[in-house]
PDB file of C-alpha atoms and ligand atoms in Angstrom:
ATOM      1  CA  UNK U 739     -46.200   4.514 -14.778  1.00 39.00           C
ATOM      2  CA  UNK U 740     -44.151   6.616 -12.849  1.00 40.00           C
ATOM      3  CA  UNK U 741     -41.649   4.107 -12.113  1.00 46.00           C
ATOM      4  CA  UNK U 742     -41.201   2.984 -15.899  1.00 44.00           C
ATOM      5  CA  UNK U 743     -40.840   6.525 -16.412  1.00 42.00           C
ATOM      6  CA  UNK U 744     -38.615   7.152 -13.164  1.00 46.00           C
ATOM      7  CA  UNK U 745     -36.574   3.835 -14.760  1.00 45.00           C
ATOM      8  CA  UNK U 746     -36.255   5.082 -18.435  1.00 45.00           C
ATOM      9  CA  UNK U 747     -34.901   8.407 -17.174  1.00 44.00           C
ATOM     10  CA  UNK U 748     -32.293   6.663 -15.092  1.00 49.00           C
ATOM     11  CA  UNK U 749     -31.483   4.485 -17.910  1.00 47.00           C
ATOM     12  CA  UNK U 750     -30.342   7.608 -19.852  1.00 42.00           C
ATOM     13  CA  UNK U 751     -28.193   9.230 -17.040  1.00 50.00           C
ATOM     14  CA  UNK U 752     -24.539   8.457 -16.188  1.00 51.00           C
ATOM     15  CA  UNK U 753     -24.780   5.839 -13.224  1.00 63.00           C
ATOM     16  CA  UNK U 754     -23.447   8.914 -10.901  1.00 72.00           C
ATOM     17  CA  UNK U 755     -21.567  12.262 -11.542  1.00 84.00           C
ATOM     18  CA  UNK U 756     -18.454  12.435 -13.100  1.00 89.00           C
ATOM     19  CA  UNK U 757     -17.115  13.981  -9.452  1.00 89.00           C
ATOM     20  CA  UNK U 758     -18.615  10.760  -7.364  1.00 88.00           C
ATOM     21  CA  UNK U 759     -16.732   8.680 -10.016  1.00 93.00           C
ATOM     22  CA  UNK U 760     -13.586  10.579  -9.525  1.00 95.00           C
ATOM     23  CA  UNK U 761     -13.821  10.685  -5.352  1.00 94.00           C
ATOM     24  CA  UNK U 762     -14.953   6.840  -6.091  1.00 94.00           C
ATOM     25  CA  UNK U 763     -11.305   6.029  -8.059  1.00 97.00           C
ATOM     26  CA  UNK U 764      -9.947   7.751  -5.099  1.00 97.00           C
ATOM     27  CA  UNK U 765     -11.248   5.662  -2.753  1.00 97.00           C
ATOM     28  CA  UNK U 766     -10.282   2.411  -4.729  1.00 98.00           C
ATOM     29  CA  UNK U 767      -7.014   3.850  -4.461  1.00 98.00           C
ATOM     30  CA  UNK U 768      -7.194   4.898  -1.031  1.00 98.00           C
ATOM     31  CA  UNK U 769      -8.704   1.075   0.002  1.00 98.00           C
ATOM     32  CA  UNK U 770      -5.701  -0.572  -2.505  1.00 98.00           C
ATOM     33  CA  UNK U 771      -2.930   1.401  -0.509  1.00 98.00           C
ATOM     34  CA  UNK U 772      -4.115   0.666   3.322  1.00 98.00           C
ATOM     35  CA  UNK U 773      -5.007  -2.761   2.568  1.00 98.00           C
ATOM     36  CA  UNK U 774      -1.394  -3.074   1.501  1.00 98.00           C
ATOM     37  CA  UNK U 775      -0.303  -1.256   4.355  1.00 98.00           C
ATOM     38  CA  UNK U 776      -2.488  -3.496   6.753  1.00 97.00           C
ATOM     39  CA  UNK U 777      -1.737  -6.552   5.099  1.00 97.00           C
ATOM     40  CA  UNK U 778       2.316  -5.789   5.683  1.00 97.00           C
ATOM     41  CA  UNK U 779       1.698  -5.196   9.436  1.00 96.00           C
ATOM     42  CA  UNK U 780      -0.299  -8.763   9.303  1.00 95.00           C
ATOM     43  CA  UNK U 781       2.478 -10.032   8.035  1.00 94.00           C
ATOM     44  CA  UNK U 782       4.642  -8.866  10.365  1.00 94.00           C
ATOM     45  CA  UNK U 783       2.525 -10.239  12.906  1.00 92.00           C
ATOM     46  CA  UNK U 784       2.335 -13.613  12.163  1.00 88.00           C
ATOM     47  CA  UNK U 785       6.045 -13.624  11.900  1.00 88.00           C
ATOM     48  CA  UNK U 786       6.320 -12.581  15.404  1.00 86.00           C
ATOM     49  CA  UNK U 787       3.142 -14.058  16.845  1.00 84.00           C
ATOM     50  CA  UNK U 788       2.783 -17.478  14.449  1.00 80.00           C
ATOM     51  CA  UNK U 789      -0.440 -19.397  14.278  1.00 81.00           C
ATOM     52  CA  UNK U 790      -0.829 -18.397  10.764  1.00 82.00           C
ATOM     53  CA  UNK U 791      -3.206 -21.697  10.695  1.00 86.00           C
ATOM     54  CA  UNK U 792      -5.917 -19.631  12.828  1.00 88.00           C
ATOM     55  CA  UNK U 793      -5.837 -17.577   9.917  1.00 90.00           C
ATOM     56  CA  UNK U 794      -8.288 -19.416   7.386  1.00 94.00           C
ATOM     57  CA  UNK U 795     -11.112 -20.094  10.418  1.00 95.00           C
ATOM     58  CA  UNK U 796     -10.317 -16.067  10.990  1.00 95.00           C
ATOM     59  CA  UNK U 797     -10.985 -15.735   7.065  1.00 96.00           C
ATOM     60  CA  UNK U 798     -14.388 -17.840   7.450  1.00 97.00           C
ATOM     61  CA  UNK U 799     -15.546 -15.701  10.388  1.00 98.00           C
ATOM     62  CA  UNK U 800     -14.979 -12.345   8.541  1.00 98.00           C
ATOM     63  CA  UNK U 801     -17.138 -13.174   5.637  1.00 98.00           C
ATOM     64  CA  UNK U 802     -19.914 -14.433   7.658  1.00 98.00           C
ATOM     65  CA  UNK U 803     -19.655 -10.731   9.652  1.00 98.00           C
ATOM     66  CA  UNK U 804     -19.031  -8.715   6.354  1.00 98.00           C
ATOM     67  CA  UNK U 805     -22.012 -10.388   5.047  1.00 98.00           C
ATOM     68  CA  UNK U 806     -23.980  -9.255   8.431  1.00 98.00           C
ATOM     69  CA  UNK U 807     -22.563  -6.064   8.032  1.00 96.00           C
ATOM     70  CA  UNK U 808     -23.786  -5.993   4.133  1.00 96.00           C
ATOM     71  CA  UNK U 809     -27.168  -6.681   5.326  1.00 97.00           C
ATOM     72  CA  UNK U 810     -27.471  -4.500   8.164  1.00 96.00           C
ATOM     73  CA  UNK U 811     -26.106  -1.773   5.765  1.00 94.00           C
ATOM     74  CA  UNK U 812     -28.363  -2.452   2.962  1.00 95.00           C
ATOM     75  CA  UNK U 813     -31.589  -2.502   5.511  1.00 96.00           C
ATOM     76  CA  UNK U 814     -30.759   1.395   6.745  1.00 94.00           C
ATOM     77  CA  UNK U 815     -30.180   2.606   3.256  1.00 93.00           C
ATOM     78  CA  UNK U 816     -33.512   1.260   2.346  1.00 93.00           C
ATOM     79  CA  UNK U 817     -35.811   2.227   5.367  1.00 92.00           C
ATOM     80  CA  UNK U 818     -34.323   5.820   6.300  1.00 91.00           C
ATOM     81  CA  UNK U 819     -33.140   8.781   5.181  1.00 88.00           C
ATOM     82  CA  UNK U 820     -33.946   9.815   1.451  1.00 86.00           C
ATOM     83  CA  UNK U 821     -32.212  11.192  -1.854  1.00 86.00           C
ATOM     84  CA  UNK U 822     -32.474  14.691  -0.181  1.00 86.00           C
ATOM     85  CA  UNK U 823     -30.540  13.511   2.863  1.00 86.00           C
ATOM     86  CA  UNK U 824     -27.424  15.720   3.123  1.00 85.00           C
ATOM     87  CA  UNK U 825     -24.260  14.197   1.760  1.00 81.00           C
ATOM     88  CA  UNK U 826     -25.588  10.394   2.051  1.00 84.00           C
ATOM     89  CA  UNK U 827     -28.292  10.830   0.245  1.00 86.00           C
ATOM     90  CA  UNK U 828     -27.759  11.212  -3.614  1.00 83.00           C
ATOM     91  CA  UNK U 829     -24.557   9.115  -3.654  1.00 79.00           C
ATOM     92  CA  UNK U 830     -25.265   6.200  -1.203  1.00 84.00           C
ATOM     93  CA  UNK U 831     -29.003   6.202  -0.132  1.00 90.00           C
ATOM     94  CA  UNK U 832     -29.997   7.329  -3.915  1.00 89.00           C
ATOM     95  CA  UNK U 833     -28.113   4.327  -5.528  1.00 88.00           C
ATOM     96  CA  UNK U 834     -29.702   1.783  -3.185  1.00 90.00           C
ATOM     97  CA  UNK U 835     -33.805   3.380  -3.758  1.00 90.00           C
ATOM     98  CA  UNK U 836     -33.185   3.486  -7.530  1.00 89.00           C
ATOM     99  CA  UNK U 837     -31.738  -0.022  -7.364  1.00 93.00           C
ATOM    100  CA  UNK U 838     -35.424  -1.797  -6.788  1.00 92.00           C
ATOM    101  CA  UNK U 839     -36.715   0.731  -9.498  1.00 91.00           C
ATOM    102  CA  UNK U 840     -33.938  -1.114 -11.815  1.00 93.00           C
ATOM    103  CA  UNK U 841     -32.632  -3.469 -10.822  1.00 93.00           C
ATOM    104  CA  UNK U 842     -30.486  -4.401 -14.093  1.00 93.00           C
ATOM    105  CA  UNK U 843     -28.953  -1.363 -13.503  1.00 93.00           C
ATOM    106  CA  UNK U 844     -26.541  -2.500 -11.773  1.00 94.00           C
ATOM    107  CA  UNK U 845     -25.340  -4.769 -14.299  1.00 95.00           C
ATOM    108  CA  UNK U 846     -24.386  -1.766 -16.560  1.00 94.00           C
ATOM    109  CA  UNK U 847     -21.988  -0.259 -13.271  1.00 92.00           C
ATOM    110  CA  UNK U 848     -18.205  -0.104 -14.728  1.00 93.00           C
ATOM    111  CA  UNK U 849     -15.970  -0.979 -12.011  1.00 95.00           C
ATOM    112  CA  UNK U 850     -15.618   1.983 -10.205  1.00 95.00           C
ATOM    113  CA  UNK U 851     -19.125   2.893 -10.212  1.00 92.00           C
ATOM    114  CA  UNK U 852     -20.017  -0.304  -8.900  1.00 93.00           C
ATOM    115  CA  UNK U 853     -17.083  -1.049  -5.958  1.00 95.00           C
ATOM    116  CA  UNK U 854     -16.196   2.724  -5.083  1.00 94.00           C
ATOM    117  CA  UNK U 855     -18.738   3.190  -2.668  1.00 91.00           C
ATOM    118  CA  UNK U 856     -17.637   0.396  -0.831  1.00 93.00           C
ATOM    119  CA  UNK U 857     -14.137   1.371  -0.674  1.00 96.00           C
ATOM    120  CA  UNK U 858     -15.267   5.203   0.813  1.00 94.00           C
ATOM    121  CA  UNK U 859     -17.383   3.406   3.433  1.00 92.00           C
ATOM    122  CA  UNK U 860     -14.083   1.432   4.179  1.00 96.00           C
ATOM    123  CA  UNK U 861     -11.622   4.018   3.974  1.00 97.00           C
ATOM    124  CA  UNK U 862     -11.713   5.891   7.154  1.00 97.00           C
ATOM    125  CA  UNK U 863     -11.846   2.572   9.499  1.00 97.00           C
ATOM    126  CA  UNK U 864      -8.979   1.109   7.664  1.00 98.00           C
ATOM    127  CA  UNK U 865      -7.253   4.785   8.244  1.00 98.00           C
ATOM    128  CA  UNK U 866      -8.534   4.586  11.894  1.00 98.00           C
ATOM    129  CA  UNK U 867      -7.166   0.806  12.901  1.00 98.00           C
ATOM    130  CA  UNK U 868      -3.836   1.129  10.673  1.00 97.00           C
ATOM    131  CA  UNK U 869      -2.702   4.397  12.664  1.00 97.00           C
ATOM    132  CA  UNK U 870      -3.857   3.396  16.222  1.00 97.00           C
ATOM    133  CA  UNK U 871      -4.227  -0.865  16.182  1.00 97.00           C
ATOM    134  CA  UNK U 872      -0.779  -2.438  16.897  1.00 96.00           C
ATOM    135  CA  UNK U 873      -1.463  -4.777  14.409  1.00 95.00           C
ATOM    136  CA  UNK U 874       2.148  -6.087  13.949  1.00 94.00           C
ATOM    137  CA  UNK U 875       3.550  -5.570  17.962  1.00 93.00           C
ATOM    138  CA  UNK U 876       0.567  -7.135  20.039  1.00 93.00           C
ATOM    139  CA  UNK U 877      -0.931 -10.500  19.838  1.00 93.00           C
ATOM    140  CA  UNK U 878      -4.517  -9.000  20.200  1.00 94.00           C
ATOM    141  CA  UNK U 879      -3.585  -6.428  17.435  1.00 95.00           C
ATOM    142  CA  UNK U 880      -2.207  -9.004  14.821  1.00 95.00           C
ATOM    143  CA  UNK U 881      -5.745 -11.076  15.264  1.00 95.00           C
ATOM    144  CA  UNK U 882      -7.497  -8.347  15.069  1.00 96.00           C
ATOM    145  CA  UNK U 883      -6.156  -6.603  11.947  1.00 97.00           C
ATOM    146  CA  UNK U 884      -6.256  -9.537  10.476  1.00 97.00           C
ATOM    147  CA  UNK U 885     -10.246 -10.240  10.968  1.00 97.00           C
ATOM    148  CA  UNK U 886     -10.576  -6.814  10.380  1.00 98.00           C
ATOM    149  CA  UNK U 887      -8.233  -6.388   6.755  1.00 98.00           C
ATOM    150  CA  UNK U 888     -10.129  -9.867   5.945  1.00 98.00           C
ATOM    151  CA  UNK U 889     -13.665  -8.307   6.169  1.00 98.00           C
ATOM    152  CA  UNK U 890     -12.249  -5.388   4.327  1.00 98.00           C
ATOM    153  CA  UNK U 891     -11.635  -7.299   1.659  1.00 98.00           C
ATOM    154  CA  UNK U 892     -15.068  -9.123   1.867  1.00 98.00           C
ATOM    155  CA  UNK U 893     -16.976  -5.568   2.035  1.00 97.00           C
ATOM    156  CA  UNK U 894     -15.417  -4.692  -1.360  1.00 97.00           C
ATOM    157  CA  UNK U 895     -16.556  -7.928  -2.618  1.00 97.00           C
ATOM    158  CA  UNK U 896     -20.061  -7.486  -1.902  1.00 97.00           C
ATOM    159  CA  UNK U 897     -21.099  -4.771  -4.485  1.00 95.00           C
ATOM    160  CA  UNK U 898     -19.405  -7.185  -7.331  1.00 97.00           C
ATOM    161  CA  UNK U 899     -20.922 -10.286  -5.823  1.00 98.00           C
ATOM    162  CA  UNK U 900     -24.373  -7.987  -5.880  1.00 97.00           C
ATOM    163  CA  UNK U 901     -23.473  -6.919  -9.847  1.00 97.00           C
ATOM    164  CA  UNK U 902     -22.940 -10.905 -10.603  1.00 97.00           C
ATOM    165  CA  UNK U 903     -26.634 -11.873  -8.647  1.00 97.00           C
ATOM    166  CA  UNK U 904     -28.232  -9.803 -11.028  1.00 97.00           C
ATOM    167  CA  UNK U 905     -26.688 -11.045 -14.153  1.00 96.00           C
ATOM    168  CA  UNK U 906     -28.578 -13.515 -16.371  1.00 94.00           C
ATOM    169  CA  UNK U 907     -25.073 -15.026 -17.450  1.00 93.00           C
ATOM    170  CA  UNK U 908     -22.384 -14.129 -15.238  1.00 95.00           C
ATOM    171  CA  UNK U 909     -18.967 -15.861 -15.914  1.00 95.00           C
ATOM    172  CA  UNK U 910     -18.672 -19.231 -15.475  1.00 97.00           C
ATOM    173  CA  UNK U 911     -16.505 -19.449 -12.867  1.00 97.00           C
ATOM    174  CA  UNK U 912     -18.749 -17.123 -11.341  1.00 97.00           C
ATOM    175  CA  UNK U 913     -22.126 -18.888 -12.199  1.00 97.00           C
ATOM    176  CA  UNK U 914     -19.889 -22.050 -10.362  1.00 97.00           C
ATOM    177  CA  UNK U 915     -19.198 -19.786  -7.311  1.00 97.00           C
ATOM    178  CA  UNK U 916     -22.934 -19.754  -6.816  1.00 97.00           C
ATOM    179  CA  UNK U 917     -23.998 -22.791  -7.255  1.00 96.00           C
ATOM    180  CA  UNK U 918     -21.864 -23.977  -4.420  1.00 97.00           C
ATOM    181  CA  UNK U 919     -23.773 -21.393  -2.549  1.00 96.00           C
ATOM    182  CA  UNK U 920     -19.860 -18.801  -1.586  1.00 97.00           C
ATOM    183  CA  UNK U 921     -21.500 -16.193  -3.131  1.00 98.00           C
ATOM    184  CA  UNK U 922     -24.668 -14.601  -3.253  1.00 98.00           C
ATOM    185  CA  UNK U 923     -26.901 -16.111  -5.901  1.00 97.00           C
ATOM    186  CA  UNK U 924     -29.615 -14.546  -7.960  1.00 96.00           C
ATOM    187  CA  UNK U 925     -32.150 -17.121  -7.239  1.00 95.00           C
ATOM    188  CA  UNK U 926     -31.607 -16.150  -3.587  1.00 96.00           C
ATOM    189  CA  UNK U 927     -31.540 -12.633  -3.974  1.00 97.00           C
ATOM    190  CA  UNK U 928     -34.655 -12.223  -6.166  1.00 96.00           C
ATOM    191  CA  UNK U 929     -36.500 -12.601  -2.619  1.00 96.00           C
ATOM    192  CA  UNK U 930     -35.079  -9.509  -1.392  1.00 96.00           C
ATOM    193  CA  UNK U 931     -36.272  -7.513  -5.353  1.00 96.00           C
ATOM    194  CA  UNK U 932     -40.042  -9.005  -4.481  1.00 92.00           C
ATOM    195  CA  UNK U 933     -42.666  -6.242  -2.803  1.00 84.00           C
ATOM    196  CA  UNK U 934     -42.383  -4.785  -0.443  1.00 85.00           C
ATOM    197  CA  UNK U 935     -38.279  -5.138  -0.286  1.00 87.00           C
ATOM    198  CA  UNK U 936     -38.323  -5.535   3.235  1.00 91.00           C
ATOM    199  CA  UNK U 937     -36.247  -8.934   4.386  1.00 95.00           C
ATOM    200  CA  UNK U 938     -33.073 -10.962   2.356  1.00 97.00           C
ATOM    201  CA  UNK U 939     -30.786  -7.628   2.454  1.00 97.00           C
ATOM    202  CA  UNK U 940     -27.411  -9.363   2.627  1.00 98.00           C
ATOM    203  CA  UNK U 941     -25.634  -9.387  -0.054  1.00 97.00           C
ATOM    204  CA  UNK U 942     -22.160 -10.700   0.237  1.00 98.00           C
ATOM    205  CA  UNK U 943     -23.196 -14.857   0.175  1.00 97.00           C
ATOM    206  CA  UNK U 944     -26.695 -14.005   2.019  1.00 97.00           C
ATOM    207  CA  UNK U 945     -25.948 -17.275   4.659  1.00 97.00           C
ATOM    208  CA  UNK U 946     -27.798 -14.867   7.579  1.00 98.00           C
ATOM    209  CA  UNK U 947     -31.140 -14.192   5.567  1.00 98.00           C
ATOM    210  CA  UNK U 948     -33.208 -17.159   6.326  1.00 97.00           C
ATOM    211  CA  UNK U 949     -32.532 -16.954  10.064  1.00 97.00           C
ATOM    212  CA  UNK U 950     -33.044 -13.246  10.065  1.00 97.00           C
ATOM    213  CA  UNK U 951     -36.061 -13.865   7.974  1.00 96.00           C
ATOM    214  CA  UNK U 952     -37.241 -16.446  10.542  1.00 96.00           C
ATOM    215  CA  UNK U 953     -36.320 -13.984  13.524  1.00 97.00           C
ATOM    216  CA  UNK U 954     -37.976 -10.927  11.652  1.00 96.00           C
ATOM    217  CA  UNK U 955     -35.003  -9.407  12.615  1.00 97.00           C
ATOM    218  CA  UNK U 956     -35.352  -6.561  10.186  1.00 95.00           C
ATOM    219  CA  UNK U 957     -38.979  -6.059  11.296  1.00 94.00           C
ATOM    220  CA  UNK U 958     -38.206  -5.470  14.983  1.00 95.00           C
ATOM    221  CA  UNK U 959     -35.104  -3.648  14.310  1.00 94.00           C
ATOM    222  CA  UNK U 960     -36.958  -1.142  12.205  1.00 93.00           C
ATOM    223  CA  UNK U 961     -39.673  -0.345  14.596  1.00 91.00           C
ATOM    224  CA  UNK U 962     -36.925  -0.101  17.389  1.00 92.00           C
ATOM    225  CA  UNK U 963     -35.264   2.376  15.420  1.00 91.00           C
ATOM    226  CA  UNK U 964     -38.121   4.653  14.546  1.00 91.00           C
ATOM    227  CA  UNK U 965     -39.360   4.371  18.017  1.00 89.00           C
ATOM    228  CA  UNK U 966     -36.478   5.486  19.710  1.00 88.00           C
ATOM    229  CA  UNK U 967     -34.379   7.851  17.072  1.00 84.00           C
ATOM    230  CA  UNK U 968     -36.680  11.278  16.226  1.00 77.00           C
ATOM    231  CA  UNK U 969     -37.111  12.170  12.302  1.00 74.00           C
ATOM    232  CA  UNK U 970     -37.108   8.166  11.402  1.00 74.00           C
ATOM    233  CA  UNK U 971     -40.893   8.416  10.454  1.00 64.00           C
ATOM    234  CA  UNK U 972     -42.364   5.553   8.726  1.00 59.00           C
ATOM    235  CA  UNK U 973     -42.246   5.083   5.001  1.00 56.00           C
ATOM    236  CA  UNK U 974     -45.023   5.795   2.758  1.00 48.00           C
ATOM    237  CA  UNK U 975     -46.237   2.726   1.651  1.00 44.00           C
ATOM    238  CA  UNK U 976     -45.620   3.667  -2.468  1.00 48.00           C
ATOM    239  CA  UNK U 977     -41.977   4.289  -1.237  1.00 52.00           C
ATOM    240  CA  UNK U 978     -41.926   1.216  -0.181  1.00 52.00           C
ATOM    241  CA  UNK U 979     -43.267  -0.709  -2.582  1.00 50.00           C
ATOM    242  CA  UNK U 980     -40.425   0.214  -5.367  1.00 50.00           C
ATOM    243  CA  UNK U 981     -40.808   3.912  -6.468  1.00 46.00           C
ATOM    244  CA  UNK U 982     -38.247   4.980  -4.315  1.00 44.00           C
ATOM    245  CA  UNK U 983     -37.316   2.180  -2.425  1.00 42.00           C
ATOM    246  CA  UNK U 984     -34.044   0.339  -3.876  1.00 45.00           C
TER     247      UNK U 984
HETATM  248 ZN1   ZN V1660     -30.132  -6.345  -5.977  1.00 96.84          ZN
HETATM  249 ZN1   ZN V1661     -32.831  -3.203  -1.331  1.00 96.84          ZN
END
């Protein structure tokens, strides 16, 4: 009852203030310019440093560690912290506890309510390895930046490749995409939106979650955490089970 209601009030709200939109089209912007930026010095790089044909195995091993990273991401916004949580909470942990409440949605995002978030979590790493990674002087640098700009690009995927899972008719091209298993399907993800939410959180192509399931990754992780950082007390179980958890 209180989730229906909890669900029927979100329904009727804008997906997040008109401010987090706003500092959300900023970030867009913000990813759109140093991705350029990065992508130059790459450029630059593999005129000076060749083996551009490293490039598409580099390409394959940044998705599979955005999609890590997605998961691993996903997992802490779930199991710590709350809404009340200052700055994180209402516009990044909030988003991901409503999301199990209703889970379509997602599916009524607009673009910039849907990838923004991504983009700010981006932002200030792209800032930090375009300033001080010599990306286009140093052999290490040009691999490097171009692992890194490729899971950039991944990472601001994953919220869109999320939006598609939960369509029941995403395009077709799209619907394709998932069949041959590139991006994340919503027959695979429906195991992460079944009580009590606690195992399948990648969300990029979801390739890691049956070994992490096997590994109860997630599991030990958790306990680790709340054994060794203060304040990470265990969830109620209700907030587990969907009325807050997303
Ligand atoms: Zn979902
Ligand atoms: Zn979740």
């Amino acid at each position: 009852m209180i989730q229906e209601h909890r669900a029927a009030k979100r329904e009727s709200e804008p997906r997040s203030s008109r401010a987090h939109w706003l500092l959300e089209l900023a970030g867009i912007a913000a990813f759109s310019v140093l991705a350029i930026l990065l992508g130059a010095e790459v450029y630059l790089g593999a005129g000076g440093f060749g083996h551009a044909w490293l490039l598409p195995a580099v390409a394959v091993l940044a998705y599979l560690a955005a999609d890590l990273a997605s998961g691993f991401v996903h997992f802490l916004a779930d199991n710590f912290g709350s809404e009340e949580t200052p700055i994180l909470g209402p516009n990044f942990i909030g988003p991901f506890r409503d999301h199990h409440v209703d889970p379509e949605g997602i599916t009524r995002n607009d673009f910039v309510d849907n990838n923004g978030n991504n983009c700010l979590a981006s932002v200030p790493f792209m800032l930090l390895v375009w300033l001080f990674v010599p990306v286009a002087t140093t052999a290490w640098g040009y691999f490097f930046g171009a692992f890194f700009l490729m899971v950039c690009l991944a990472v601001f995927l994953t919220n869109q490749f999320h939006q598609w899972a939960h369509m029941d008719a995403p395009p077709g091209w799209v619907a394709r995409l998932q069949g041959w298993g590139l991006v994340l399907s919503k027959e695979h993800h429906d195991v992460h939106h079944e009580s009590p939410y606690d195992t399948y959180y990648c969300i990029t192509v979801g390739v890691w979650n049956p070994l992490l399931d096997r590994l109860r990754f997630f599991e030990r992780a958790e306990r680790l955490i709340r054994r060794t950082i203060p304040g990470t007390d265990p969830l109620l179980r209700s907030e587990r089970d969907g009325s807050l958890n997303g």
